Amino acid sequence: MSYSTALSIYLALIVCVSAGKIKSFDYGNVKPLRLRHVLPEVNMNVSQMIQYNGYPVENHDVITKDGYILSIQRIPYGRHGRCKDVDSKPVIFLQHGLLCSSTNWVANLPDESFAFIAADSCFDVWLGNVRGNTYGKRHVKYPIHSDEFWDFSFDEMAKYDLPAMINYTLKTTGHETLYYAGHSQGTMIGFIEFSRNPDLIKKVKTFYALAPVSTVTYMGGAFKWLSYFTPEFEEFFKIFGIRDFFPSNEILRILSELICGHKVVRDVCSDILFLIAGVDTKQLNETRMPIYISHTPAGTSVKNMVHFAQLHKSKKFQMYDYGSVQKNKLHYGQGSPPEYNVSAVDVPSALYWGGKDVLADPRDVKSLMTKLPNQLYNKYLPPWNHLDFIWALDSGNLVYRDVIMHIKSQEKK
């Protein structure tokens, strides 16, 4: 499948699904094209996925200062009671990336998924979610179909969601500090808030950035092309009254069940899934593709997608651009969006980055590394792309256990 064809399919699905044009599917006499049975996790939520694999799970609702209700998950100990009686476990908080959710950390087998590996290593594991995704679609005041609900980008995720989740985690566990590991957008909101929030900074022992994102000057994929048509893109979605961007729902679950499990057409799913994050690699566990597709994309706001496109066009790591000097002055008191200062990130940081990452391009990551003032180390994985950091077959050995090893060495000091 060509890139342009996949992009056309992708955008058509966005319009149909987001606008509610596709709400159900008539199976009729259609025979599902599949060689394998449907994996049970395809139809589970994140808590059910955790329990299915033999781990305990707690669901917690976190309310942000601006009223969003975020459902986050906790795995307090390991599989089948492992580490249950261990006192004072280190707390690790895992934050997903763009268009993703907490399912990313539990979508593979127990010895391959970050959350499961950490829990079995005697960590108290917390899984974050941000506004607008599958587990962040509630507000104390605004209904989900209102303009007010969807008026956000990663600016607000950093300002409100991240502090609320970390503070709640520490209050619940009784700990004063925790370890933070983010992927993609999860690193971005960390770079933003760990550079300006003194209260939050002192609560994070170490920041592990997987596929780190700040500037996206050199990014490829769908966002690069979207950046050329940002005003038209915004106007198009306004006309159709679409506020949320590609939520995970029935059409995606059907797509994964009917199509993605069959080897012949699995590449179709791969093209759609990797339009933004990069092409498929040998690192991907293809047998798990139905699970990935059924839970990701998990949705975000159109405004957030536009904000990412703006970063590429401006070549700056800055706040949302409202499109005119007057509007920016109204929001920021100046004619252009303020830039974020990664040189002020005052949390010890470790970076894991890939050589074939089209969203966190190596050139952008190298530029980021020259600015971070408190970098502990970095690990370069030449053949990896953006999604390998959450789904690669050897991510457990090359990244997750490496992070855990470094944390345990810190705990011994």
mmCIF file of C-alpha atoms in Angstrom:
data_model
loop_
_atom_site.group_PDB
_atom_site.id
_atom_site.type_symbol
_atom_site.label_atom_id
_atom_site.label_comp_id
_atom_site.label_asym_id
_atom_site.label_seq_id
_atom_site.Cartn_x
_atom_site.Cartn_y
_atom_site.Cartn_z
ATOM 1 C CA MET A 1 0.000 0.000 0.000
ATOM 2 C CA SER A 2 1.392 3.397 -0.951
ATOM 3 C CA TYR A 3 1.847 6.170 1.587
ATOM 4 C CA SER A 4 -0.665 8.414 -0.187
ATOM 5 C CA THR A 5 -3.286 5.664 -0.319
ATOM 6 C CA ALA A 6 -2.845 4.857 3.357
ATOM 7 C CA LEU A 7 -3.051 8.543 4.213
ATOM 8 C CA SER A 8 -6.309 8.861 2.273
ATOM 9 C CA ILE A 9 -7.796 5.879 4.113
ATOM 10 C CA TYR A 10 -6.606 7.282 7.411
ATOM 11 C CA LEU A 11 -8.097 10.729 6.879
ATOM 12 C CA ALA A 12 -11.360 9.243 5.622
ATOM 13 C CA LEU A 13 -11.617 7.145 8.778
ATOM 14 C CA ILE A 14 -10.864 10.197 10.910
ATOM 15 C CA VAL A 15 -13.717 12.148 9.312
ATOM 16 C CA CYS A 16 -16.199 9.272 9.460
ATOM 17 C CA VAL A 17 -15.382 8.076 12.950
ATOM 18 C CA SER A 18 -14.954 11.508 14.537
ATOM 19 C CA ALA A 19 -18.111 12.842 12.948
ATOM 20 C CA GLY A 20 -20.047 9.790 14.056
ATOM 21 C CA LYS A 21 -20.853 8.738 10.497
ATOM 22 C CA ILE A 22 -19.666 5.191 11.191
ATOM 23 C CA LYS A 23 -21.264 3.864 14.339
ATOM 24 C CA SER A 24 -21.842 0.214 13.599
ATOM 25 C CA PHE A 25 -20.914 -2.448 11.076
ATOM 26 C CA ASP A 26 -23.209 -5.015 9.484
ATOM 27 C CA TYR A 27 -21.321 -8.285 9.309
ATOM 28 C CA GLY A 28 -23.917 -9.840 7.019
ATOM 29 C CA ASN A 29 -22.375 -12.784 5.231
ATOM 30 C CA VAL A 30 -18.870 -11.364 5.393
ATOM 31 C CA LYS A 31 -16.342 -13.936 6.503
ATOM 32 C CA PRO A 32 -13.617 -12.477 8.744
ATOM 33 C CA LEU A 33 -10.209 -12.786 7.107
ATOM 34 C CA ARG A 34 -8.229 -14.329 9.923
ATOM 35 C CA LEU A 35 -6.059 -17.320 10.538
ATOM 36 C CA ARG A 36 -5.925 -17.014 14.322
ATOM 37 C CA HIS A 37 -8.487 -16.755 17.074
ATOM 38 C CA VAL A 38 -9.233 -13.243 18.297
ATOM 39 C CA LEU A 39 -6.914 -12.342 21.156
ATOM 40 C CA PRO A 40 -8.986 -11.723 24.302
ATOM 41 C CA GLU A 41 -7.299 -8.379 25.072
ATOM 42 C CA VAL A 42 -8.793 -6.886 21.902
ATOM 43 C CA ASN A 43 -12.135 -6.441 23.645
ATOM 44 C CA MET A 44 -10.834 -5.583 27.115
ATOM 45 C CA ASN A 45 -10.211 -2.267 28.819
ATOM 46 C CA VAL A 46 -6.849 -1.613 30.455
ATOM 47 C CA SER A 47 -7.881 -2.921 33.876
ATOM 48 C CA GLN A 48 -9.199 -6.127 32.371
ATOM 49 C CA MET A 49 -5.970 -6.553 30.401
ATOM 50 C CA ILE A 50 -3.959 -6.247 33.603
ATOM 51 C CA GLN A 51 -6.133 -8.728 35.495
ATOM 52 C CA TYR A 52 -6.159 -11.155 32.563
ATOM 53 C CA ASN A 53 -2.386 -11.405 32.811
ATOM 54 C CA GLY A 54 -2.500 -12.236 36.522
ATOM 55 C CA TYR A 55 -1.743 -8.854 38.074
ATOM 56 C CA PRO A 56 -3.700 -6.832 40.651
ATOM 57 C CA VAL A 57 -5.082 -3.496 39.525
ATOM 58 C CA GLU A 58 -6.616 -0.413 41.095
ATOM 59 C CA ASN A 59 -8.492 2.324 39.238
ATOM 60 C CA HIS A 60 -8.203 5.885 40.506
ATOM 61 C CA ASP A 61 -9.955 9.049 39.375
ATOM 62 C CA VAL A 62 -7.800 12.185 39.366
ATOM 63 C CA ILE A 63 -9.450 15.600 39.041
ATOM 64 C CA THR A 64 -7.310 18.352 37.545
ATOM 65 C CA LYS A 65 -7.493 21.984 38.654
ATOM 66 C CA ASP A 66 -9.452 22.841 35.527
ATOM 67 C CA GLY A 67 -11.982 20.055 36.071
ATOM 68 C CA TYR A 68 -10.953 17.107 33.877
ATOM 69 C CA ILE A 69 -11.425 13.659 35.403
ATOM 70 C CA LEU A 70 -8.615 11.281 34.474
ATOM 71 C CA SER A 71 -8.804 7.555 35.124
ATOM 72 C CA ILE A 72 -5.358 6.206 36.008
ATOM 73 C CA GLN A 73 -4.341 2.685 36.976
ATOM 74 C CA ARG A 74 -2.112 1.198 39.659
ATOM 75 C CA ILE A 75 -0.394 -2.196 39.724
ATOM 76 C CA PRO A 76 0.702 -2.381 43.376
ATOM 77 C CA TYR A 77 2.703 -5.617 43.117
ATOM 78 C CA GLY A 78 3.643 -8.396 40.746
ATOM 79 C CA ARG A 79 2.042 -11.328 39.025
ATOM 80 C CA HIS A 80 0.241 -13.872 41.199
ATOM 81 C CA GLY A 81 1.210 -12.014 44.391
ATOM 82 C CA ARG A 82 4.896 -11.517 43.616
ATOM 83 C CA CYS A 83 6.403 -8.713 45.766
ATOM 84 C CA LYS A 84 3.110 -8.265 47.624
ATOM 85 C CA ASP A 85 4.807 -8.366 51.015
ATOM 86 C CA VAL A 86 7.739 -6.151 50.035
ATOM 87 C CA ASP A 87 7.704 -2.927 52.033
ATOM 88 C CA SER A 88 8.432 0.507 50.609
ATOM 89 C CA LYS A 89 8.509 -0.298 46.901
ATOM 90 C CA PRO A 90 9.889 2.430 44.600
ATOM 91 C CA VAL A 91 7.070 4.229 42.778
ATOM 92 C CA ILE A 92 7.334 4.482 38.997
ATOM 93 C CA PHE A 93 4.896 6.515 36.922
ATOM 94 C CA LEU A 94 4.513 5.582 33.237
ATOM 95 C CA GLN A 95 3.074 8.192 30.886
ATOM 96 C CA HIS A 96 1.918 7.311 27.377
ATOM 97 C CA GLY A 97 2.485 9.246 24.172
ATOM 98 C CA LEU A 98 0.436 11.018 21.521
ATOM 99 C CA LEU A 99 -2.885 9.371 20.554
ATOM 100 C CA CYS A 100 -2.177 6.634 23.079
ATOM 101 C CA SER A 101 -3.299 5.468 26.510
ATOM 102 C CA SER A 102 -2.137 3.445 29.491
ATOM 103 C CA THR A 103 -2.822 0.249 27.514
ATOM 104 C CA ASN A 104 0.527 0.789 25.753
ATOM 105 C CA TRP A 105 2.387 -0.394 28.836
ATOM 106 C CA VAL A 106 0.446 -3.700 29.121
ATOM 107 C CA ALA A 107 -0.261 -4.613 25.471
ATOM 108 C CA ASN A 108 2.496 -7.192 25.144
ATOM 109 C CA LEU A 109 3.198 -10.357 27.121
ATOM 110 C CA PRO A 110 4.174 -10.034 30.800
ATOM 111 C CA ASP A 111 7.893 -10.415 30.100
ATOM 112 C CA GLU A 112 7.712 -7.780 27.334
ATOM 113 C CA SER A 113 5.475 -5.036 28.830
ATOM 114 C CA PHE A 114 7.025 -2.223 30.886
ATOM 115 C CA ALA A 115 4.292 -2.126 33.538
ATOM 116 C CA PHE A 116 4.386 -5.883 34.119
ATOM 117 C CA ILE A 117 8.177 -6.082 34.188
ATOM 118 C CA ALA A 118 8.304 -3.229 36.720
ATOM 119 C CA ALA A 119 5.626 -4.780 38.925
ATOM 120 C CA ASP A 120 7.463 -8.120 38.907
ATOM 121 C CA SER A 121 10.630 -6.222 39.859
ATOM 122 C CA CYS A 122 8.919 -5.049 43.053
ATOM 123 C CA PHE A 123 7.895 -1.566 41.890
ATOM 124 C CA ASP A 124 4.639 0.208 42.718
ATOM 125 C CA VAL A 125 3.516 0.930 39.150
ATOM 126 C CA TRP A 126 1.187 3.770 38.129
ATOM 127 C CA LEU A 127 -0.144 4.290 34.606
ATOM 128 C CA GLY A 128 -1.166 7.806 33.577
ATOM 129 C CA ASN A 129 -3.787 9.015 31.104
ATOM 130 C CA VAL A 130 -4.392 12.512 29.763
ATOM 131 C CA ARG A 131 -7.491 14.496 28.859
ATOM 132 C CA GLY A 132 -9.229 13.470 25.669
ATOM 133 C CA ASN A 133 -8.096 9.873 25.407
ATOM 134 C CA THR A 134 -10.150 6.755 26.136
ATOM 135 C CA TYR A 135 -9.711 7.177 29.895
ATOM 136 C CA GLY A 136 -9.878 10.969 30.034
ATOM 137 C CA LYS A 137 -13.311 11.831 28.657
ATOM 138 C CA ARG A 138 -15.018 13.268 31.709
ATOM 139 C CA HIS A 139 -15.254 16.759 33.158
ATOM 140 C CA VAL A 140 -16.907 18.109 36.262
ATOM 141 C CA LYS A 141 -18.675 20.807 34.231
ATOM 142 C CA TYR A 142 -18.321 20.471 30.445
ATOM 143 C CA PRO A 143 -20.124 17.738 28.467
ATOM 144 C CA ILE A 144 -17.922 15.675 26.183
ATOM 145 C CA HIS A 145 -19.521 17.057 23.002
ATOM 146 C CA SER A 146 -18.910 20.694 23.939
ATOM 147 C CA ASP A 147 -16.334 23.005 22.405
ATOM 148 C CA GLU A 148 -15.090 23.817 25.899
ATOM 149 C CA PHE A 149 -14.195 20.199 26.651
ATOM 150 C CA TRP A 150 -11.956 19.842 23.586
ATOM 151 C CA ASP A 151 -10.268 23.238 23.860
ATOM 152 C CA PHE A 152 -6.841 21.935 24.861
ATOM 153 C CA SER A 153 -3.454 20.788 23.585
ATOM 154 C CA PHE A 154 -0.369 19.423 25.287
ATOM 155 C CA ASP A 155 -0.004 22.886 26.897
ATOM 156 C CA GLU A 156 -2.821 22.007 29.287
ATOM 157 C CA MET A 157 -1.692 18.399 29.701
ATOM 158 C CA ALA A 158 1.615 19.683 31.054
ATOM 159 C CA LYS A 159 0.120 22.454 33.175
ATOM 160 C CA TYR A 160 -2.775 20.525 34.724
ATOM 161 C CA ASP A 161 -2.759 16.779 33.988
ATOM 162 C CA LEU A 162 0.839 15.935 34.873
ATOM 163 C CA PRO A 163 0.976 17.698 38.272
ATOM 164 C CA ALA A 164 -2.460 16.362 39.231
ATOM 165 C CA MET A 165 -1.509 12.742 38.471
ATOM 166 C CA ILE A 166 1.915 12.870 40.139
ATOM 167 C CA ASN A 167 0.599 14.630 43.243
ATOM 168 C CA TYR A 168 -2.268 12.155 43.537
ATOM 169 C CA THR A 169 0.113 9.207 43.174
ATOM 170 C CA LEU A 170 2.422 10.457 45.896
ATOM 171 C CA LYS A 171 -0.416 11.314 48.247
ATOM 172 C CA THR A 172 -1.958 7.859 47.795
ATOM 173 C CA THR A 173 1.301 5.935 48.224
ATOM 174 C CA GLY A 174 2.645 8.102 51.027
ATOM 175 C CA HIS A 175 5.922 8.602 49.172
ATOM 176 C CA GLU A 176 7.639 11.941 48.750
ATOM 177 C CA THR A 177 9.211 11.189 45.372
ATOM 178 C CA LEU A 178 8.800 8.899 42.374
ATOM 179 C CA TYR A 179 10.465 7.909 39.105
ATOM 180 C CA TYR A 180 8.884 9.155 35.878
ATOM 181 C CA ALA A 181 9.102 7.392 32.519
ATOM 182 C CA GLY A 182 7.384 8.928 29.506
ATOM 183 C CA HIS A 183 7.062 8.063 25.847
ATOM 184 C CA SER A 184 6.700 10.626 23.046
ATOM 185 C CA GLN A 185 4.156 13.227 24.213
ATOM 186 C CA GLY A 186 4.710 11.851 27.706
ATOM 187 C CA THR A 187 8.287 13.145 27.484
ATOM 188 C CA MET A 188 7.148 16.446 26.004
ATOM 189 C CA ILE A 189 4.872 17.350 28.915
ATOM 190 C CA GLY A 190 7.709 16.342 31.233
ATOM 191 C CA PHE A 191 10.181 18.661 29.516
ATOM 192 C CA ILE A 192 7.648 21.470 29.819
ATOM 193 C CA GLU A 193 6.605 21.098 33.440
ATOM 194 C CA PHE A 194 9.947 19.959 34.859
ATOM 195 C CA SER A 195 11.417 23.230 33.603
ATOM 196 C CA ARG A 196 9.039 25.581 35.408
ATOM 197 C CA ASN A 197 7.224 23.892 38.308
ATOM 198 C CA PRO A 198 9.510 23.938 41.375
ATOM 199 C CA ASP A 199 7.041 22.012 43.525
ATOM 200 C CA LEU A 200 6.768 19.199 40.986
ATOM 201 C CA ILE A 201 10.473 19.072 40.179
ATOM 202 C CA LYS A 202 11.449 18.117 43.727
ATOM 203 C CA LYS A 203 9.013 15.180 43.615
ATOM 204 C CA VAL A 204 10.629 13.438 40.622
ATOM 205 C CA LYS A 205 13.867 11.560 41.296
ATOM 206 C CA THR A 206 14.696 10.763 37.669
ATOM 207 C CA PHE A 207 13.053 11.382 34.311
ATOM 208 C CA TYR A 208 13.375 8.557 31.763
ATOM 209 C CA ALA A 209 12.495 9.884 28.312
ATOM 210 C CA LEU A 210 11.675 7.222 25.705
ATOM 211 C CA ALA A 211 11.600 8.611 22.159
ATOM 212 C CA PRO A 212 11.953 12.164 23.537
ATOM 213 C CA VAL A 213 10.082 14.985 21.811
ATOM 214 C CA SER A 214 10.584 18.739 22.073
ATOM 215 C CA THR A 215 11.277 20.445 18.749
ATOM 216 C CA VAL A 216 10.087 18.465 15.717
ATOM 217 C CA THR A 217 11.940 20.401 13.044
ATOM 218 C CA TYR A 218 13.016 17.277 11.176
ATOM 219 C CA MET A 219 10.003 15.036 11.714
ATOM 220 C CA GLY A 220 8.505 13.102 8.827
ATOM 221 C CA GLY A 221 5.262 11.199 8.471
ATOM 222 C CA ALA A 222 1.726 12.553 8.428
ATOM 223 C CA PHE A 223 2.442 15.511 10.718
ATOM 224 C CA LYS A 224 4.981 16.893 8.285
ATOM 225 C CA TRP A 225 2.367 17.015 5.521
ATOM 226 C CA LEU A 226 -0.325 18.224 7.891
ATOM 227 C CA SER A 227 1.825 21.204 8.857
ATOM 228 C CA TYR A 228 1.625 22.483 5.270
ATOM 229 C CA PHE A 229 -2.172 22.731 5.522
ATOM 230 C CA THR A 230 -2.737 23.564 9.184
ATOM 231 C CA PRO A 231 -5.240 26.436 8.696
ATOM 232 C CA GLU A 232 -7.233 24.405 6.164
ATOM 233 C CA PHE A 233 -7.151 21.389 8.466
ATOM 234 C CA GLU A 234 -8.532 23.418 11.383
ATOM 235 C CA GLU A 235 -11.234 25.017 9.251
ATOM 236 C CA PHE A 236 -12.311 21.682 7.797
ATOM 237 C CA PHE A 237 -12.897 20.156 11.214
ATOM 238 C CA LYS A 238 -14.701 23.289 12.439
ATOM 239 C CA ILE A 239 -17.116 23.123 9.514
ATOM 240 C CA PHE A 240 -17.986 19.519 10.330
ATOM 241 C CA GLY A 241 -18.163 20.204 14.056
ATOM 242 C CA ILE A 242 -15.404 17.703 14.820
ATOM 243 C CA ARG A 243 -13.475 18.387 18.014
ATOM 244 C CA ASP A 244 -11.856 15.055 18.865
ATOM 245 C CA PHE A 245 -9.285 13.423 16.625
ATOM 246 C CA PHE A 246 -9.673 9.719 15.812
ATOM 247 C CA PRO A 247 -10.959 8.218 19.074
ATOM 248 C CA SER A 248 -10.709 4.480 19.615
ATOM 249 C CA ASN A 249 -14.148 2.957 19.163
ATOM 250 C CA GLU A 250 -16.118 0.240 17.456
ATOM 251 C CA ILE A 251 -14.860 0.816 13.917
ATOM 252 C CA LEU A 252 -11.261 0.316 15.025
ATOM 253 C CA ARG A 253 -12.080 -2.822 16.985
ATOM 254 C CA ILE A 254 -13.882 -4.229 13.941
ATOM 255 C CA LEU A 255 -10.931 -3.287 11.749
ATOM 256 C CA SER A 256 -8.552 -5.165 14.027
ATOM 257 C CA GLU A 257 -10.779 -8.238 14.202
ATOM 258 C CA LEU A 258 -11.649 -8.529 10.514
ATOM 259 C CA ILE A 259 -8.380 -7.459 8.974
ATOM 260 C CA CYS A 260 -5.343 -7.159 11.199
ATOM 261 C CA GLY A 261 -5.127 -10.776 12.276
ATOM 262 C CA HIS A 262 -4.573 -12.000 8.719
ATOM 263 C CA LYS A 263 -0.993 -12.073 7.509
ATOM 264 C CA VAL A 264 -1.859 -11.098 3.927
ATOM 265 C CA VAL A 265 -3.474 -7.797 4.880
ATOM 266 C CA ARG A 266 -1.693 -7.028 8.135
ATOM 267 C CA ASP A 267 0.459 -4.480 6.318
ATOM 268 C CA VAL A 268 -2.674 -2.373 5.716
ATOM 269 C CA CYS A 269 -3.045 -1.895 9.443
ATOM 270 C CA SER A 270 0.640 -1.245 9.720
ATOM 271 C CA ASP A 271 0.411 1.545 7.142
ATOM 272 C CA ILE A 272 -2.471 3.233 8.967
ATOM 273 C CA LEU A 273 -0.974 2.882 12.431
ATOM 274 C CA PHE A 274 2.482 4.066 11.441
ATOM 275 C CA LEU A 275 1.504 7.054 9.305
ATOM 276 C CA ILE A 276 2.357 9.421 12.126
ATOM 277 C CA ALA A 277 4.965 7.483 14.072
ATOM 278 C CA GLY A 278 6.983 5.828 11.320
ATOM 279 C CA VAL A 279 7.155 2.701 9.208
ATOM 280 C CA ASP A 280 7.031 -0.810 10.593
ATOM 281 C CA THR A 281 10.211 -2.681 11.540
ATOM 282 C CA LYS A 282 11.222 -6.225 12.313
ATOM 283 C CA GLN A 283 10.938 -5.291 15.994
ATOM 284 C CA LEU A 284 7.136 -5.395 15.888
ATOM 285 C CA ASN A 285 5.344 -8.438 17.284
ATOM 286 C CA GLU A 286 2.876 -8.877 14.433
ATOM 287 C CA THR A 287 0.764 -11.407 16.314
ATOM 288 C CA ARG A 288 -0.164 -8.639 18.766
ATOM 289 C CA MET A 289 -1.239 -6.214 16.031
ATOM 290 C CA PRO A 290 -4.989 -6.731 16.690
ATOM 291 C CA ILE A 291 -4.446 -5.600 20.291
ATOM 292 C CA TYR A 292 -2.450 -2.534 19.278
ATOM 293 C CA ILE A 293 -5.041 -1.481 16.706
ATOM 294 C CA SER A 294 -8.027 -2.018 19.000
ATOM 295 C CA HIS A 295 -6.604 0.283 21.696
ATOM 296 C CA THR A 296 -4.607 2.787 19.635
ATOM 297 C CA PRO A 297 -5.322 5.478 18.486
ATOM 298 C CA ALA A 298 -6.994 6.354 21.782
ATOM 299 C CA GLY A 299 -7.981 9.886 20.736
ATOM 300 C CA THR A 300 -7.023 13.468 21.459
ATOM 301 C CA SER A 301 -8.259 16.916 20.475
ATOM 302 C CA VAL A 302 -7.987 18.403 17.001
ATOM 303 C CA LYS A 303 -6.290 21.367 18.686
ATOM 304 C CA ASN A 304 -3.568 19.096 20.021
ATOM 305 C CA MET A 305 -2.882 17.685 16.563
ATOM 306 C CA VAL A 306 -2.731 21.189 15.133
ATOM 307 C CA HIS A 307 -0.291 22.196 17.874
ATOM 308 C CA PHE A 308 2.099 19.399 16.860
ATOM 309 C CA ALA A 309 1.881 20.536 13.238
ATOM 310 C CA GLN A 310 2.619 24.109 14.331
ATOM 311 C CA LEU A 311 5.843 22.982 16.008
ATOM 312 C CA HIS A 312 7.169 21.584 12.762
ATOM 313 C CA LYS A 313 6.241 24.686 10.832
ATOM 314 C CA SER A 314 7.720 27.111 13.398
ATOM 315 C CA LYS A 315 10.780 24.941 14.159
ATOM 316 C CA LYS A 316 10.333 25.986 17.790
ATOM 317 C CA PHE A 317 9.232 24.276 21.012
ATOM 318 C CA GLN A 318 6.490 26.718 21.909
ATOM 319 C CA MET A 319 2.959 27.102 23.185
ATOM 320 C CA TYR A 320 -0.108 26.985 20.940
ATOM 321 C CA ASP A 321 -0.211 29.684 18.260
ATOM 322 C CA TYR A 322 -3.661 31.276 18.069
ATOM 323 C CA GLY A 323 -2.956 32.554 14.580
ATOM 324 C CA SER A 324 -2.646 36.314 14.983
ATOM 325 C CA VAL A 325 -0.752 38.898 17.006
ATOM 326 C CA GLN A 326 -3.996 40.091 18.562
ATOM 327 C CA LYS A 327 -5.150 36.637 19.685
ATOM 328 C CA ASN A 328 -1.734 35.701 21.018
ATOM 329 C CA LYS A 329 -1.588 38.946 22.969
ATOM 330 C CA LEU A 330 -4.977 38.135 24.448
ATOM 331 C CA HIS A 331 -3.742 34.756 25.675
ATOM 332 C CA TYR A 332 -0.079 35.415 26.425
ATOM 333 C CA GLY A 333 0.374 39.176 26.621
ATOM 334 C CA GLN A 334 2.692 39.055 23.607
ATOM 335 C CA GLY A 335 2.299 38.715 19.863
ATOM 336 C CA SER A 336 3.909 35.295 19.496
ATOM 337 C CA PRO A 337 3.606 32.098 21.571
ATOM 338 C CA PRO A 338 6.115 31.802 24.437
ATOM 339 C CA GLU A 339 8.833 29.212 23.919
ATOM 340 C CA TYR A 340 9.420 26.407 26.388
ATOM 341 C CA ASN A 341 12.883 26.381 27.957
ATOM 342 C CA VAL A 342 14.285 22.833 28.116
ATOM 343 C CA SER A 343 17.556 24.320 29.366
ATOM 344 C CA ALA A 344 15.752 24.831 32.662
ATOM 345 C CA VAL A 345 14.696 21.185 33.094
ATOM 346 C CA ASP A 346 15.915 20.630 36.640
ATOM 347 C CA VAL A 347 15.287 16.889 36.937
ATOM 348 C CA PRO A 348 18.028 14.314 36.307
ATOM 349 C CA SER A 349 17.192 12.892 32.884
ATOM 350 C CA ALA A 350 18.041 9.799 30.829
ATOM 351 C CA LEU A 351 17.178 9.570 27.137
ATOM 352 C CA TYR A 352 16.435 6.510 25.008
ATOM 353 C CA TRP A 353 16.227 7.322 21.317
ATOM 354 C CA GLY A 354 15.976 5.565 17.966
ATOM 355 C CA GLY A 355 17.804 5.996 14.688
ATOM 356 C CA LYS A 356 14.707 5.488 12.510
ATOM 357 C CA ASP A 357 12.285 7.592 14.518
ATOM 358 C CA VAL A 358 10.350 9.979 12.263
ATOM 359 C CA LEU A 359 8.567 11.815 15.085
ATOM 360 C CA ALA A 360 11.520 12.145 17.459
ATOM 361 C CA ASP A 361 14.051 12.502 14.671
ATOM 362 C CA PRO A 362 17.675 11.887 15.786
ATOM 363 C CA ARG A 363 18.640 15.394 14.720
ATOM 364 C CA ASP A 364 16.007 16.910 16.999
ATOM 365 C CA VAL A 365 17.047 14.615 19.846
ATOM 366 C CA LYS A 366 20.705 15.585 19.450
ATOM 367 C CA SER A 367 19.706 19.236 19.629
ATOM 368 C CA LEU A 368 17.684 18.524 22.765
ATOM 369 C CA MET A 369 20.619 16.780 24.438
ATOM 370 C CA THR A 370 22.841 19.833 24.023
ATOM 371 C CA LYS A 371 20.318 21.869 26.037
ATOM 372 C CA LEU A 372 19.428 19.567 28.932
ATOM 373 C CA PRO A 373 21.400 20.700 31.996
ATOM 374 C CA ASN A 374 21.119 17.529 34.081
ATOM 375 C CA GLN A 375 21.489 14.595 31.699
ATOM 376 C CA LEU A 376 22.561 11.343 33.351
ATOM 377 C CA TYR A 377 23.067 9.281 30.193
ATOM 378 C CA ASN A 378 21.514 8.427 26.837
ATOM 379 C CA LYS A 379 21.037 5.150 24.995
ATOM 380 C CA TYR A 380 20.880 5.122 21.197
ATOM 381 C CA LEU A 381 19.097 2.294 19.377
ATOM 382 C CA PRO A 382 19.938 2.696 15.642
ATOM 383 C CA PRO A 383 17.259 0.392 14.118
ATOM 384 C CA TRP A 384 14.365 1.577 16.290
ATOM 385 C CA ASN A 385 11.416 3.766 15.326
ATOM 386 C CA HIS A 386 8.987 5.711 17.492
ATOM 387 C CA LEU A 387 6.654 2.876 18.460
ATOM 388 C CA ASP A 388 9.388 0.347 19.148
ATOM 389 C CA PHE A 389 9.774 1.918 22.586
ATOM 390 C CA ILE A 390 6.371 0.567 23.593
ATOM 391 C CA TRP A 391 5.873 -2.490 21.371
ATOM 392 C CA ALA A 392 9.238 -3.852 20.189
ATOM 393 C CA LEU A 393 9.959 -7.524 20.797
ATOM 394 C CA ASP A 394 13.165 -6.740 22.691
ATOM 395 C CA SER A 395 12.057 -3.512 24.389
ATOM 396 C CA GLY A 396 12.017 -5.361 27.708
ATOM 397 C CA ASN A 397 15.703 -6.222 27.538
ATOM 398 C CA LEU A 398 17.011 -3.129 25.776
ATOM 399 C CA VAL A 399 14.974 -0.430 27.550
ATOM 400 C CA TYR A 400 12.657 -1.438 30.395
ATOM 401 C CA ARG A 401 15.065 -3.636 32.350
ATOM 402 C CA ASP A 402 17.784 -1.080 31.683
ATOM 403 C CA VAL A 403 15.645 1.628 33.312
ATOM 404 C CA ILE A 404 14.826 -0.658 36.236
ATOM 405 C CA MET A 405 18.496 -1.504 36.726
ATOM 406 C CA HIS A 406 19.417 2.177 36.924
ATOM 407 C CA ILE A 407 16.604 2.899 39.365
ATOM 408 C CA LYS A 408 17.633 0.042 41.628
ATOM 409 C CA SER A 409 21.221 1.289 41.617
ATOM 410 C CA GLN A 410 19.925 4.694 42.728
ATOM 411 C CA GLU A 411 17.818 3.119 45.456
ATOM 412 C CA LYS A 412 20.914 1.472 46.951
ATOM 413 C CA LYS A 413 22.672 4.809 47.446
#
